[in-house]
PDB file of C-alpha atoms in Angstrom:
ATOM      1  CA  UNK A   1      48.958   3.932  48.390  1.00  0.00           C
ATOM      2  CA  UNK A   2      47.667   0.339  47.443  1.00  0.00           C
ATOM      3  CA  UNK A   3      43.448  -0.136  47.735  1.00  0.00           C
ATOM      4  CA  UNK A   4      41.126  -1.223  50.012  1.00  0.00           C
ATOM      5  CA  UNK A   5      36.793  -1.336  49.418  1.00  0.00           C
ATOM      6  CA  UNK A   6      35.130  -1.109  52.439  1.00  0.00           C
ATOM      7  CA  UNK A   7      31.454  -1.692  52.821  1.00  0.00           C
ATOM      8  CA  UNK A   8      30.393   1.714  54.207  1.00  0.00           C
ATOM      9  CA  UNK A   9      26.750   1.846  55.310  1.00  0.00           C
ATOM     10  CA  UNK A  10      26.734   5.002  57.662  1.00  0.00           C
ATOM     11  CA  UNK A  11      26.822   2.964  60.973  1.00  0.00           C
ATOM     12  CA  UNK A  12      28.735   2.513  64.007  1.00  0.00           C
ATOM     13  CA  UNK A  13      30.738  -0.819  62.394  1.00  0.00           C
ATOM     14  CA  UNK A  14      31.210   0.534  58.713  1.00  0.00           C
ATOM     15  CA  UNK A  15      33.172   3.834  60.063  1.00  0.00           C
ATOM     16  CA  UNK A  16      34.648   2.200  62.313  1.00  0.00           C
ATOM     17  CA  UNK A  17      37.128  -0.282  59.226  1.00  0.00           C
ATOM     18  CA  UNK A  18      36.956   2.876  57.972  1.00  0.00           C
ATOM     19  CA  UNK A  19      39.189   4.559  60.517  1.00  0.00           C
ATOM     20  CA  UNK A  20      41.512   0.671  60.735  1.00  0.00           C
ATOM     21  CA  UNK A  21      42.046   0.740  57.106  1.00  0.00           C
ATOM     22  CA  UNK A  22      42.670   4.076  57.002  1.00  0.00           C
ATOM     23  CA  UNK A  23      45.646   3.230  59.676  1.00  0.00           C
ATOM     24  CA  UNK A  24      47.124   0.610  58.729  1.00  0.00           C
ATOM     25  CA  UNK A  25      47.923   2.595  55.551  1.00  0.00           C
ATOM     26  CA  UNK A  26      45.380   2.245  52.245  1.00  0.00           C
ATOM     27  CA  UNK A  27      43.994   4.295  50.638  1.00  0.00           C
ATOM     28  CA  UNK A  28      39.961   4.360  51.072  1.00  0.00           C
ATOM     29  CA  UNK A  29      37.679   2.850  48.262  1.00  0.00           C
ATOM     30  CA  UNK A  30      34.000   2.937  49.793  1.00  0.00           C
ATOM     31  CA  UNK A  31      30.843   1.106  48.361  1.00  0.00           C
ATOM     32  CA  UNK A  32      27.322   1.666  50.180  1.00  0.00           C
ATOM     33  CA  UNK A  33      24.248  -0.673  49.292  1.00  0.00           C
ATOM     34  CA  UNK A  34      20.901   1.196  48.656  1.00  0.00           C
ATOM     35  CA  UNK A  35      18.625  -2.071  49.064  1.00  0.00           C
ATOM     36  CA  UNK A  36      15.865  -0.540  49.753  1.00  0.00           C
ATOM     37  CA  UNK A  37      16.377  -0.400  53.162  1.00  0.00           C
ATOM     38  CA  UNK A  38      13.468   1.066  55.638  1.00  0.00           C
ATOM     39  CA  UNK A  39      17.114   3.095  57.425  1.00  0.00           C
ATOM     40  CA  UNK A  40      17.657   4.909  54.317  1.00  0.00           C
ATOM     41  CA  UNK A  41      18.962   7.697  56.234  1.00  0.00           C
ATOM     42  CA  UNK A  42      21.842   5.559  56.817  1.00  0.00           C
ATOM     43  CA  UNK A  43      22.750   6.014  53.415  1.00  0.00           C
ATOM     44  CA  UNK A  44      22.953  10.111  54.106  1.00  0.00           C
ATOM     45  CA  UNK A  45      25.443   8.981  57.413  1.00  0.00           C
ATOM     46  CA  UNK A  46      27.433   7.207  54.723  1.00  0.00           C
ATOM     47  CA  UNK A  47      28.058   9.889  52.438  1.00  0.00           C
ATOM     48  CA  UNK A  48      29.071  11.953  55.711  1.00  0.00           C
ATOM     49  CA  UNK A  49      31.587   9.557  56.630  1.00  0.00           C
ATOM     50  CA  UNK A  50      33.196   9.277  52.847  1.00  0.00           C
ATOM     51  CA  UNK A  51      34.001  13.307  53.228  1.00  0.00           C
ATOM     52  CA  UNK A  52      35.019  13.309  56.550  1.00  0.00           C
ATOM     53  CA  UNK A  53      38.194  10.715  55.646  1.00  0.00           C
ATOM     54  CA  UNK A  54      38.393  12.843  52.285  1.00  0.00           C
ATOM     55  CA  UNK A  55      38.063   9.787  49.673  1.00  0.00           C
ATOM     56  CA  UNK A  56      37.807  10.518  46.172  1.00  0.00           C
ATOM     57  CA  UNK A  57      35.316   7.793  45.460  1.00  0.00           C
ATOM     58  CA  UNK A  58      32.048   7.302  46.940  1.00  0.00           C
ATOM     59  CA  UNK A  59      29.955   4.347  45.132  1.00  0.00           C
ATOM     60  CA  UNK A  60      26.701   3.932  46.059  1.00  0.00           C
ATOM     61  CA  UNK A  61      25.208   0.562  44.444  1.00  0.00           C
ATOM     62  CA  UNK A  62      21.673   0.106  44.211  1.00  0.00           C
ATOM     63  CA  UNK A  63      20.616  -3.254  44.808  1.00  0.00           C
ATOM     64  CA  UNK A  64      16.833  -2.707  45.686  1.00  0.00           C
ATOM     65  CA  UNK A  65      15.342  -6.380  44.589  1.00  0.00           C
ATOM     66  CA  UNK A  66      16.149  -6.988  47.550  1.00  0.00           C
ATOM     67  CA  UNK A  67      13.080  -4.433  49.086  1.00  0.00           C
ATOM     68  CA  UNK A  68      11.379  -6.485  46.048  1.00  0.00           C
ATOM     69  CA  UNK A  69      11.769 -10.044  47.563  1.00  0.00           C
ATOM     70  CA  UNK A  70      11.008  -8.518  50.803  1.00  0.00           C
ATOM     71  CA  UNK A  71      10.703 -11.379  53.794  1.00  0.00           C
ATOM     72  CA  UNK A  72      13.285  -8.831  56.518  1.00  0.00           C
ATOM     73  CA  UNK A  73      11.748  -6.330  58.936  1.00  0.00           C
ATOM     74  CA  UNK A  74      14.160  -3.825  56.746  1.00  0.00           C
ATOM     75  CA  UNK A  75      13.018  -4.500  53.629  1.00  0.00           C
ATOM     76  CA  UNK A  76       9.706  -5.388  54.140  1.00  0.00           C
ATOM     77  CA  UNK A  77       7.687  -2.182  56.550  1.00  0.00           C
ATOM     78  CA  UNK A  78       4.779  -4.830  57.366  1.00  0.00           C
ATOM     79  CA  UNK A  79       7.203  -6.981  59.208  1.00  0.00           C
ATOM     80  CA  UNK A  80       7.557  -4.831  62.604  1.00  0.00           C
ATOM     81  CA  UNK A  81      10.871  -4.038  63.913  1.00  0.00           C
ATOM     82  CA  UNK A  82      11.988  -5.984  66.803  1.00  0.00           C
ATOM     83  CA  UNK A  83      11.825  -4.450  70.675  1.00  0.00           C
ATOM     84  CA  UNK A  84      12.519  -7.044  72.440  1.00  0.00           C
ATOM     85  CA  UNK A  85      15.853  -6.949  73.248  1.00  0.00           C
ATOM     86  CA  UNK A  86      18.165  -9.266  71.397  1.00  0.00           C
ATOM     87  CA  UNK A  87      17.444 -12.895  71.212  1.00  0.00           C
ATOM     88  CA  UNK A  88      19.309 -15.848  70.293  1.00  0.00           C
ATOM     89  CA  UNK A  89      17.487 -16.874  67.744  1.00  0.00           C
ATOM     90  CA  UNK A  90      18.195 -14.993  64.321  1.00  0.00           C
ATOM     91  CA  UNK A  91      15.708 -12.007  64.237  1.00  0.00           C
ATOM     92  CA  UNK A  92      13.453 -10.698  61.256  1.00  0.00           C
ATOM     93  CA  UNK A  93      16.084  -8.010  61.434  1.00  0.00           C
ATOM     94  CA  UNK A  94      18.340 -10.193  58.980  1.00  0.00           C
ATOM     95  CA  UNK A  95      17.930  -9.370  55.339  1.00  0.00           C
ATOM     96  CA  UNK A  96      18.831 -13.061  53.189  1.00  0.00           C
ATOM     97  CA  UNK A  97      21.483 -12.703  51.285  1.00  0.00           C
ATOM     98  CA  UNK A  98      22.437  -9.019  51.976  1.00  0.00           C
ATOM     99  CA  UNK A  99      26.300  -9.513  52.995  1.00  0.00           C
ATOM    100  CA  UNK A 100      26.542 -12.336  50.137  1.00  0.00           C
ATOM    101  CA  UNK A 101      25.573  -9.657  47.637  1.00  0.00           C
ATOM    102  CA  UNK A 102      27.235  -7.240  49.043  1.00  0.00           C
ATOM    103  CA  UNK A 103      30.538  -9.282  49.461  1.00  0.00           C
ATOM    104  CA  UNK A 104      30.286 -10.832  45.328  1.00  0.00           C
ATOM    105  CA  UNK A 105      29.474  -6.700  44.372  1.00  0.00           C
ATOM    106  CA  UNK A 106      32.981  -5.598  46.015  1.00  0.00           C
ATOM    107  CA  UNK A 107      34.629  -8.311  44.710  1.00  0.00           C
ATOM    108  CA  UNK A 108      33.273  -7.064  41.490  1.00  0.00           C
ATOM    109  CA  UNK A 109      34.784  -3.449  42.021  1.00  0.00           C
ATOM    110  CA  UNK A 110      37.820  -4.152  43.903  1.00  0.00           C
ATOM    111  CA  UNK A 111      38.631  -6.433  41.191  1.00  0.00           C
ATOM    112  CA  UNK A 112      38.471  -3.809  38.541  1.00  0.00           C
ATOM    113  CA  UNK A 113      40.094  -1.327  39.985  1.00  0.00           C
ATOM    114  CA  UNK A 114      42.916  -3.224  41.731  1.00  0.00           C
ATOM    115  CA  UNK A 115      42.290  -3.486  45.427  1.00  0.00           C
ATOM    116  CA  UNK A 116      43.971  -5.798  46.989  1.00  0.00           C
ATOM    117  CA  UNK A 117      41.763  -6.015  49.996  1.00  0.00           C
ATOM    118  CA  UNK A 118      37.964  -5.549  51.182  1.00  0.00           C
ATOM    119  CA  UNK A 119      36.710  -4.186  54.824  1.00  0.00           C
ATOM    120  CA  UNK A 120      34.034  -5.618  56.414  1.00  0.00           C
ATOM    121  CA  UNK A 121      32.166  -4.380  59.485  1.00  0.00           C
ATOM    122  CA  UNK A 122      30.890  -7.856  60.415  1.00  0.00           C
ATOM    123  CA  UNK A 123      31.049  -9.150  63.985  1.00  0.00           C
ATOM    124  CA  UNK A 124      30.010 -12.669  65.170  1.00  0.00           C
ATOM    125  CA  UNK A 125      30.078 -12.006  69.790  1.00  0.00           C
ATOM    126  CA  UNK A 126      27.984  -8.840  69.800  1.00  0.00           C
ATOM    127  CA  UNK A 127      25.536  -9.450  66.571  1.00  0.00           C
ATOM    128  CA  UNK A 128      21.910 -10.262  66.432  1.00  0.00           C
ATOM    129  CA  UNK A 129      22.505 -13.954  64.827  1.00  0.00           C
ATOM    130  CA  UNK A 130      22.846 -12.854  61.281  1.00  0.00           C
ATOM    131  CA  UNK A 131      24.535 -16.266  59.726  1.00  0.00           C
ATOM    132  CA  UNK A 132      26.064 -13.931  57.058  1.00  0.00           C
ATOM    133  CA  UNK A 133      28.089 -12.575  60.161  1.00  0.00           C
ATOM    134  CA  UNK A 134      30.531 -15.682  61.280  1.00  0.00           C
ATOM    135  CA  UNK A 135      33.802 -16.533  59.908  1.00  0.00           C
ATOM    136  CA  UNK A 136      32.887 -19.281  58.034  1.00  0.00           C
ATOM    137  CA  UNK A 137      30.469 -17.377  56.129  1.00  0.00           C
ATOM    138  CA  UNK A 138      33.545 -15.517  55.436  1.00  0.00           C
ATOM    139  CA  UNK A 139      35.861 -18.179  54.827  1.00  0.00           C
ATOM    140  CA  UNK A 140      33.667 -19.699  52.553  1.00  0.00           C
ATOM    141  CA  UNK A 141      33.681 -16.318  50.395  1.00  0.00           C
ATOM    142  CA  UNK A 142      37.319 -15.564  50.535  1.00  0.00           C
ATOM    143  CA  UNK A 143      37.329 -19.122  48.816  1.00  0.00           C
ATOM    144  CA  UNK A 144      34.926 -19.002  46.317  1.00  0.00           C
ATOM    145  CA  UNK A 145      37.075 -15.463  45.635  1.00  0.00           C
ATOM    146  CA  UNK A 146      39.949 -16.965  44.790  1.00  0.00           C
ATOM    147  CA  UNK A 147      38.799 -19.925  42.494  1.00  0.00           C
ATOM    148  CA  UNK A 148      36.251 -18.119  41.230  1.00  0.00           C
ATOM    149  CA  UNK A 149      37.496 -14.162  40.278  1.00  0.00           C
ATOM    150  CA  UNK A 150      40.813 -13.544  38.211  1.00  0.00           C
ATOM    151  CA  UNK A 151      43.012 -11.751  40.724  1.00  0.00           C
ATOM    152  CA  UNK A 152      42.499 -14.643  42.648  1.00  0.00           C
ATOM    153  CA  UNK A 153      43.434 -17.577  39.700  1.00  0.00           C
ATOM    154  CA  UNK A 154      46.595 -15.419  38.925  1.00  0.00           C
ATOM    155  CA  UNK A 155      47.155 -15.674  42.297  1.00  0.00           C
ATOM    156  CA  UNK A 156      46.451 -12.608  43.394  1.00  0.00           C
ATOM    157  CA  UNK A 157      43.360 -13.178  44.983  1.00  0.00           C
ATOM    158  CA  UNK A 158      41.477 -10.656  47.705  1.00  0.00           C
ATOM    159  CA  UNK A 159      41.301 -10.554  50.972  1.00  0.00           C
ATOM    160  CA  UNK A 160      38.350 -10.551  52.889  1.00  0.00           C
ATOM    161  CA  UNK A 161      38.926  -8.223  56.002  1.00  0.00           C
ATOM    162  CA  UNK A 162      37.061  -8.410  59.149  1.00  0.00           C
ATOM    163  CA  UNK A 163      39.071  -6.928  62.378  1.00  0.00           C
ATOM    164  CA  UNK A 164      35.658  -6.948  64.416  1.00  0.00           C
ATOM    165  CA  UNK A 165      34.619 -10.690  64.036  1.00  0.00           C
ATOM    166  CA  UNK A 166      35.237 -11.110  67.027  1.00  0.00           C
ATOM    167  CA  UNK A 167      35.669  -8.096  69.125  1.00  0.00           C
ATOM    168  CA  UNK A 168      32.705  -6.878  72.115  1.00  0.00           C
ATOM    169  CA  UNK A 169      31.118  -3.528  71.029  1.00  0.00           C
ATOM    170  CA  UNK A 170      32.910  -2.276  73.744  1.00  0.00           C
ATOM    171  CA  UNK A 171      36.532  -2.774  71.936  1.00  0.00           C
ATOM    172  CA  UNK A 172      34.482  -1.863  69.000  1.00  0.00           C
ATOM    173  CA  UNK A 173      34.051   1.251  70.457  1.00  0.00           C
ATOM    174  CA  UNK A 174      37.154   1.977  72.210  1.00  0.00           C
ATOM    175  CA  UNK A 175      39.498   1.647  68.558  1.00  0.00           C
ATOM    176  CA  UNK A 176      37.109   3.629  67.129  1.00  0.00           C
ATOM    177  CA  UNK A 177      37.628   6.374  69.336  1.00  0.00           C
ATOM    178  CA  UNK A 178      41.498   5.702  69.666  1.00  0.00           C
ATOM    179  CA  UNK A 179      41.500   6.483  66.193  1.00  0.00           C
ATOM    180  CA  UNK A 180      38.208   9.400  65.485  1.00  0.00           C
ATOM    181  CA  UNK A 181      35.749   7.550  63.760  1.00  0.00           C
ATOM    182  CA  UNK A 182      32.994  10.447  63.887  1.00  0.00           C
ATOM    183  CA  UNK A 183      30.256   8.188  65.565  1.00  0.00           C
ATOM    184  CA  UNK A 184      28.919  11.701  65.740  1.00  0.00           C
ATOM    185  CA  UNK A 185      27.745  11.767  61.746  1.00  0.00           C
ATOM    186  CA  UNK A 186      26.928   7.506  61.892  1.00  0.00           C
ATOM    187  CA  UNK A 187      23.408   5.924  62.673  1.00  0.00           C
ATOM    188  CA  UNK A 188      22.515   2.082  63.752  1.00  0.00           C
ATOM    189  CA  UNK A 189      18.368   2.449  64.404  1.00  0.00           C
ATOM    190  CA  UNK A 190      16.540  -0.194  62.373  1.00  0.00           C
ATOM    191  CA  UNK A 191      13.673   2.178  62.848  1.00  0.00           C
ATOM    192  CA  UNK A 192      15.446   5.032  60.350  1.00  0.00           C
ATOM    193  CA  UNK A 193      14.189   7.627  62.384  1.00  0.00           C
ATOM    194  CA  UNK A 194      15.590  11.215  63.620  1.00  0.00           C
ATOM    195  CA  UNK A 195      15.887  10.115  66.608  1.00  0.00           C
ATOM    196  CA  UNK A 196      17.282   7.163  67.244  1.00  0.00           C
ATOM    197  CA  UNK A 197      14.599   4.657  68.664  1.00  0.00           C
ATOM    198  CA  UNK A 198      16.988   2.785  71.606  1.00  0.00           C
ATOM    199  CA  UNK A 199      15.192  -0.434  71.611  1.00  0.00           C
ATOM    200  CA  UNK A 200      15.478  -2.179  68.564  1.00  0.00           C
ATOM    201  CA  UNK A 201      18.694  -5.027  68.407  1.00  0.00           C
ATOM    202  CA  UNK A 202      21.113  -2.342  66.511  1.00  0.00           C
ATOM    203  CA  UNK A 203      20.641   0.170  68.995  1.00  0.00           C
ATOM    204  CA  UNK A 204      21.023  -2.072  71.695  1.00  0.00           C
ATOM    205  CA  UNK A 205      24.479  -3.113  70.620  1.00  0.00           C
ATOM    206  CA  UNK A 206      24.977   0.496  70.706  1.00  0.00           C
ATOM    207  CA  UNK A 207      24.638   1.852  73.348  1.00  0.00           C
ATOM    208  CA  UNK A 208      25.627  -1.346  74.890  1.00  0.00           C
ATOM    209  CA  UNK A 209      29.308  -0.122  73.212  1.00  0.00           C
ATOM    210  CA  UNK A 210      29.324   3.008  74.684  1.00  0.00           C
ATOM    211  CA  UNK A 211      28.437   2.187  77.967  1.00  0.00           C
ATOM    212  CA  UNK A 212      31.359  -0.870  78.241  1.00  0.00           C
ATOM    213  CA  UNK A 213      33.903   1.601  76.565  1.00  0.00           C
ATOM    214  CA  UNK A 214      32.990   3.804  79.183  1.00  0.00           C
ATOM    215  CA  UNK A 215      31.544   6.568  76.666  1.00  0.00           C
ATOM    216  CA  UNK A 216      28.790   8.606  76.014  1.00  0.00           C
ATOM    217  CA  UNK A 217      27.302   8.594  72.263  1.00  0.00           C
ATOM    218  CA  UNK A 218      27.069  11.465  70.683  1.00  0.00           C
ATOM    219  CA  UNK A 219      23.632  10.938  68.473  1.00  0.00           C
ATOM    220  CA  UNK A 220      20.404  11.849  69.614  1.00  0.00           C
ATOM    221  CA  UNK A 221      18.265   9.086  71.646  1.00  0.00           C
ATOM    222  CA  UNK A 222      14.433   8.940  72.541  1.00  0.00           C
ATOM    223  CA  UNK A 223      13.982  10.844  75.800  1.00  0.00           C
ATOM    224  CA  UNK A 224      14.522   7.749  78.335  1.00  0.00           C
ATOM    225  CA  UNK A 225      17.753   5.775  76.494  1.00  0.00           C
ATOM    226  CA  UNK A 226      21.516   7.746  76.327  1.00  0.00           C
ATOM    227  CA  UNK A 227      20.675   9.687  79.406  1.00  0.00           C
TER     228      UNK A 227
END
């Protein structure tokens, strides 16, 4: 069975990618990154999703130097997570270099285990405007992998699969529900509490997706949200 590395955060999008990769017939090789994020509850969610899919080896890799660097509301608790709504400007929840590091490390892992693809749940439609979620970013990284890895120069380039790239959140949720993705095991809230805040960008987009899909989000929210 061909292998695929899945960048698994524990959130809605990455869990959907797990379901899509499984449906495509891949042996799932998830990798999760501990980057010092304030919403560390997502690491436990990632473990639960990996266990649901019965994976043989779930790697959790520490790159918590991103917390030392700071510069993001997700890694620096002196910066408040915005709750005003999704903006067209790049928000303070953007983590500089995060997806670039994720993909570089995932590519290293993929080369070692002979995986032919990396799945990442980036989305350029219903998203917070992060520059490392756009098609041109993915295309650039794929080019680097073709010319800068042994697999690439030997004619076995590692593909970056982005099945959610041009989907709305509603389309993502609908596909995940069709595939039986365990959304009840996931978390998306940037605040990192046991109960989702309902106000941060990630919560708002998640709730939008379930509403568009005509379904109720199975995770708990603060009173007044997801009622």
